[in-house]
Amino acid sequence: MKEYKLIRDSKRLGNLNGIGFESGFDWKFKLKSHQVMGIYVDKQLVGLISFSHLQGFTKVSLIEVAKLYRRQRYGAILLALVM
């Protein structure tokens, strides 16, 4: 089952390397100035997107999908949800 949630608590963004996020992006830093949305499959975080809505347009800052879930359209789903 897929779930989509806005993440407001930086504790949820700890130890992402341990669950397949390899980019090294500082997702906690993005919470200070952007909204962060996660996609979960069976309660496992599989993708994140950082974005902000500014003066009639949406700016996407970061997007990442965990290694085991790449090429399964989760990045596209996150983009579609934000847009």
CSV table of N, CA and C in Angstrom, one decimal:
chain,number,residue,atom,x,y,z
A,1,MET,N,0.8,-1.2,0.0
A,1,MET,CA,0.0,0.0,0.0
A,1,MET,C,0.9,1.2,0.0
A,2,LYS,N,0.6,2.2,-0.9
A,2,LYS,CA,1.3,3.4,-1.0
A,2,LYS,C,0.7,4.5,-0.1
A,3,GLU,N,1.5,5.3,0.5
A,3,GLU,CA,1.1,6.4,1.3
A,3,GLU,C,2.0,7.6,1.0
A,4,TYR,N,1.5,8.8,1.0
A,4,TYR,CA,2.2,10.0,0.8
A,4,TYR,C,2.0,11.0,1.9
A,5,LYS,N,3.1,11.4,2.5
A,5,LYS,CA,3.0,12.3,3.7
A,5,LYS,C,4.0,13.4,3.6
A,6,LEU,N,3.5,14.6,4.1
A,6,LEU,CA,4.4,15.7,4.3
A,6,LEU,C,5.2,15.4,5.5
A,7,ILE,N,6.5,15.7,5.5
A,7,ILE,CA,7.4,15.4,6.6
A,7,ILE,C,7.8,16.7,7.3
A,8,ARG,N,7.4,16.8,8.5
A,8,ARG,CA,7.8,18.1,9.3
A,8,ARG,C,8.8,17.8,10.4
A,9,ASP,N,9.0,16.6,10.8
A,9,ASP,CA,9.8,16.2,11.9
A,9,ASP,C,11.2,15.7,11.3
A,10,SER,N,12.3,16.4,11.7
A,10,SER,CA,13.6,16.0,11.1
A,10,SER,C,14.0,14.6,11.6
A,11,LYS,N,13.4,14.1,12.7
A,11,LYS,CA,13.8,12.7,13.1
A,11,LYS,C,13.4,11.7,12.1
A,12,ARG,N,12.4,11.9,11.3
A,12,ARG,CA,12.0,10.9,10.2
A,12,ARG,C,13.1,10.9,9.1
A,13,LEU,N,14.0,11.9,9.1
A,13,LEU,CA,14.9,12.0,8.0
A,13,LEU,C,16.3,11.5,8.5
A,14,GLY,N,16.4,10.9,9.6
A,14,GLY,CA,17.7,10.4,10.1
A,14,GLY,C,18.0,9.1,9.6
A,15,ASN,N,19.3,8.8,9.4
A,15,ASN,CA,19.9,7.5,8.9
A,15,ASN,C,19.2,7.1,7.6
A,16,LEU,N,19.2,7.9,6.6
A,16,LEU,CA,18.6,7.6,5.3
A,16,LEU,C,19.6,6.6,4.6
A,17,ASN,N,20.8,6.7,4.8
A,17,ASN,CA,21.8,5.8,4.1
A,17,ASN,C,21.5,4.4,4.5
A,18,GLY,N,21.0,4.1,5.7
A,18,GLY,CA,20.7,2.8,6.1
A,18,GLY,C,19.5,2.1,5.4
A,19,ILE,N,18.7,2.9,4.7
A,19,ILE,CA,17.6,2.4,4.0
A,19,ILE,C,17.6,2.6,2.5
A,20,GLY,N,18.9,2.9,2.0
A,20,GLY,CA,19.1,2.9,0.6
A,20,GLY,C,19.2,4.3,-0.1
A,21,PHE,N,19.1,5.3,0.7
A,21,PHE,CA,19.3,6.7,0.1
A,21,PHE,C,20.8,7.0,0.1
A,22,GLU,N,21.4,7.1,-1.1
A,22,GLU,CA,22.8,7.2,-1.2
A,22,GLU,C,23.4,8.5,-1.6
A,23,SER,N,22.5,9.5,-1.9
A,23,SER,CA,23.0,10.8,-2.5
A,23,SER,C,23.8,11.6,-1.5
A,24,GLY,N,23.5,11.5,-0.2
A,24,GLY,CA,24.2,12.4,0.8
A,24,GLY,C,23.5,13.7,0.9
A,25,PHE,N,22.3,13.9,0.3
A,25,PHE,CA,21.6,15.1,0.4
A,25,PHE,C,21.3,15.4,1.9
A,26,ASP,N,21.3,16.6,2.3
A,26,ASP,CA,20.9,17.0,3.7
A,26,ASP,C,19.4,17.3,3.7
A,27,TRP,N,18.6,16.3,3.9
A,27,TRP,CA,17.2,16.5,3.9
A,27,TRP,C,16.7,17.3,5.1
A,28,LYS,N,17.4,17.1,6.2
A,28,LYS,CA,17.0,17.9,7.4
A,28,LYS,C,17.1,19.4,7.2
A,29,PHE,N,18.2,19.8,6.4
A,29,PHE,CA,18.4,21.2,6.1
A,29,PHE,C,17.2,21.7,5.3
A,30,LYS,N,16.7,20.9,4.4
A,30,LYS,CA,15.6,21.4,3.5
A,30,LYS,C,14.3,21.7,4.3
A,31,LEU,N,14.1,21.0,5.4
A,31,LEU,CA,12.9,21.3,6.2
A,31,LEU,C,12.8,22.7,6.7
A,32,LYS,N,14.0,23.4,6.8
A,32,LYS,CA,14.0,24.8,7.2
A,32,LYS,C,13.3,25.8,6.3
A,33,SER,N,13.5,25.5,5.0
A,33,SER,CA,13.0,26.4,4.0
A,33,SER,C,12.0,25.9,2.9
A,34,HIS,N,11.8,24.6,2.9
A,34,HIS,CA,11.0,23.9,1.9
A,34,HIS,C,10.1,22.9,2.6
A,35,GLN,N,9.1,22.5,1.8
A,35,GLN,CA,8.3,21.4,2.3
A,35,GLN,C,8.9,20.1,1.8
A,36,VAL,N,8.8,19.0,2.5
A,36,VAL,CA,9.4,17.7,2.1
A,36,VAL,C,8.3,16.7,2.2
A,37,MET,N,8.1,16.0,1.1
A,37,MET,CA,7.1,14.9,1.0
A,37,MET,C,7.7,13.6,0.8
A,38,GLY,N,7.2,12.6,1.5
A,38,GLY,CA,7.8,11.2,1.3
A,38,GLY,C,6.7,10.3,0.8
A,39,ILE,N,7.2,9.3,0.1
A,39,ILE,CA,6.3,8.3,-0.4
A,39,ILE,C,6.7,7.0,0.3
A,40,TYR,N,5.7,6.3,0.8
A,40,TYR,CA,5.9,5.1,1.6
A,40,TYR,C,5.3,3.9,0.9
A,41,VAL,N,5.9,2.8,0.9
A,41,VAL,CA,5.3,1.5,0.4
A,41,VAL,C,5.4,0.5,1.6
A,42,ASP,N,4.3,0.1,2.0
A,42,ASP,CA,4.2,-0.8,3.2
A,42,ASP,C,4.9,-0.3,4.4
A,43,LYS,N,4.7,1.0,4.6
A,43,LYS,CA,5.3,1.8,5.7
A,43,LYS,C,6.8,2.0,5.7
A,44,GLN,N,7.4,1.6,4.5
A,44,GLN,CA,8.9,1.8,4.3
A,44,GLN,C,9.0,3.1,3.4
A,45,LEU,N,9.8,4.1,3.9
A,45,LEU,CA,10.1,5.3,3.1
A,45,LEU,C,10.9,4.9,1.9
A,46,VAL,N,10.4,5.2,0.7
A,46,VAL,CA,11.1,4.8,-0.5
A,46,VAL,C,11.5,6.0,-1.4
A,47,GLY,N,10.9,7.2,-1.1
A,47,GLY,CA,11.3,8.4,-1.9
A,47,GLY,C,11.0,9.7,-1.2
A,48,LEU,N,11.7,10.7,-1.6
A,48,LEU,CA,11.5,12.0,-1.0
A,48,LEU,C,11.6,13.1,-2.0
A,49,ILE,N,10.9,14.2,-1.8
A,49,ILE,CA,10.9,15.3,-2.7
A,49,ILE,C,10.9,16.6,-1.8
A,50,SER,N,11.7,17.6,-2.2
A,50,SER,CA,11.7,18.9,-1.5
A,50,SER,C,11.2,19.9,-2.4
A,51,PHE,N,10.3,20.8,-2.0
A,51,PHE,CA,9.7,21.7,-2.9
A,51,PHE,C,9.2,22.9,-2.2
A,52,SER,N,8.9,24.0,-2.9
A,52,SER,CA,8.2,25.2,-2.4
A,52,SER,C,7.4,25.8,-3.5
A,53,HIS,N,6.3,26.4,-3.1
A,53,HIS,CA,5.4,27.1,-4.0
A,53,HIS,C,5.6,28.6,-3.9
A,54,LEU,N,6.0,29.2,-5.0
A,54,LEU,CA,6.4,30.6,-5.0
A,54,LEU,C,5.7,31.4,-6.1
A,55,GLN,N,5.0,32.4,-5.8
A,55,GLN,CA,4.4,33.3,-6.8
A,55,GLN,C,3.9,32.6,-8.1
A,56,GLY,N,3.1,31.6,-7.9
A,56,GLY,CA,2.4,31.0,-9.0
A,56,GLY,C,3.2,29.9,-9.7
A,57,PHE,N,4.3,29.5,-9.1
A,57,PHE,CA,5.0,28.3,-9.7
A,57,PHE,C,5.6,27.5,-8.6
A,58,THR,N,5.9,26.2,-8.9
A,58,THR,CA,6.5,25.3,-7.9
A,58,THR,C,7.9,25.1,-8.2
A,59,LYS,N,8.8,25.2,-7.2
A,59,LYS,CA,10.2,24.9,-7.3
A,59,LYS,C,10.5,23.6,-6.6
A,60,VAL,N,11.1,22.7,-7.4
A,60,VAL,CA,11.6,21.4,-6.8
A,60,VAL,C,13.0,21.6,-6.5
A,61,SER,N,13.5,21.4,-5.3
A,61,SER,CA,14.9,21.5,-4.9
A,61,SER,C,15.6,20.2,-5.0
A,62,LEU,N,15.0,19.1,-4.4
A,62,LEU,CA,15.7,17.8,-4.4
A,62,LEU,C,14.6,16.8,-4.6
A,63,ILE,N,15.1,15.7,-5.2
A,63,ILE,CA,14.2,14.5,-5.3
A,63,ILE,C,15.2,13.3,-5.3
A,64,GLU,N,14.7,12.3,-4.5
A,64,GLU,CA,15.6,11.1,-4.4
A,64,GLU,C,14.7,9.8,-4.1
A,65,VAL,N,15.0,8.7,-4.7
A,65,VAL,CA,14.4,7.5,-4.5
A,65,VAL,C,15.4,6.5,-4.0
A,66,ALA,N,15.0,5.7,-3.0
A,66,ALA,CA,15.9,4.7,-2.4
A,66,ALA,C,16.4,3.7,-3.5
A,67,LYS,N,17.6,3.2,-3.4
A,67,LYS,CA,18.2,2.4,-4.5
A,67,LYS,C,17.3,1.2,-4.9
A,68,LEU,N,16.7,0.5,-4.0
A,68,LEU,CA,15.9,-0.7,-4.3
A,68,LEU,C,14.6,-0.4,-5.1
A,69,TYR,N,14.2,0.9,-5.0
A,69,TYR,CA,12.9,1.3,-5.6
A,69,TYR,C,13.0,2.1,-6.8
A,70,ARG,N,14.3,2.3,-7.3
A,70,ARG,CA,14.5,3.2,-8.5
A,70,ARG,C,13.9,2.4,-9.8
A,71,ARG,N,13.6,3.2,-10.8
A,71,ARG,CA,13.0,2.7,-12.0
A,71,ARG,C,11.7,2.1,-11.9
A,72,GLN,N,11.0,2.5,-10.8
A,72,GLN,CA,9.6,1.9,-10.6
A,72,GLN,C,8.6,3.1,-10.6
A,73,ARG,N,8.9,4.2,-11.1
A,73,ARG,CA,8.1,5.4,-11.3
A,73,ARG,C,7.8,6.2,-10.0
A,74,TYR,N,8.5,5.9,-8.9
A,74,TYR,CA,8.2,6.6,-7.6
A,74,TYR,C,8.6,8.0,-7.7
A,75,GLY,N,9.7,8.3,-8.4
A,75,GLY,CA,10.1,9.7,-8.6
A,75,GLY,C,9.1,10.5,-9.4
A,76,ALA,N,8.5,9.9,-10.5
A,76,ALA,CA,7.5,10.5,-11.2
A,76,ALA,C,6.2,10.7,-10.4
A,77,ILE,N,5.9,9.8,-9.6
A,77,ILE,CA,4.7,9.9,-8.7
A,77,ILE,C,4.9,11.1,-7.8
A,78,LEU,N,6.1,11.3,-7.2
A,78,LEU,CA,6.4,12.4,-6.3
A,78,LEU,C,6.2,13.7,-7.0
A,79,LEU,N,6.8,13.8,-8.2
A,79,LEU,CA,6.7,15.0,-9.0
A,79,LEU,C,5.2,15.4,-9.3
A,80,ALA,N,4.5,14.3,-9.7
A,80,ALA,CA,3.1,14.6,-10.0
A,80,ALA,C,2.3,15.1,-8.8
A,81,LEU,N,2.6,14.5,-7.7
A,81,LEU,CA,1.9,15.0,-6.5
A,81,LEU,C,2.2,16.4,-6.1
A,82,VAL,N,3.4,16.8,-6.3
A,82,VAL,CA,3.8,18.2,-6.0
A,82,VAL,C,3.3,19.2,-7.0
A,83,MET,N,3.2,18.8,-8.2
A,83,MET,CA,2.8,19.7,-9.3
A,83,MET,C,1.3,19.9,-9.2
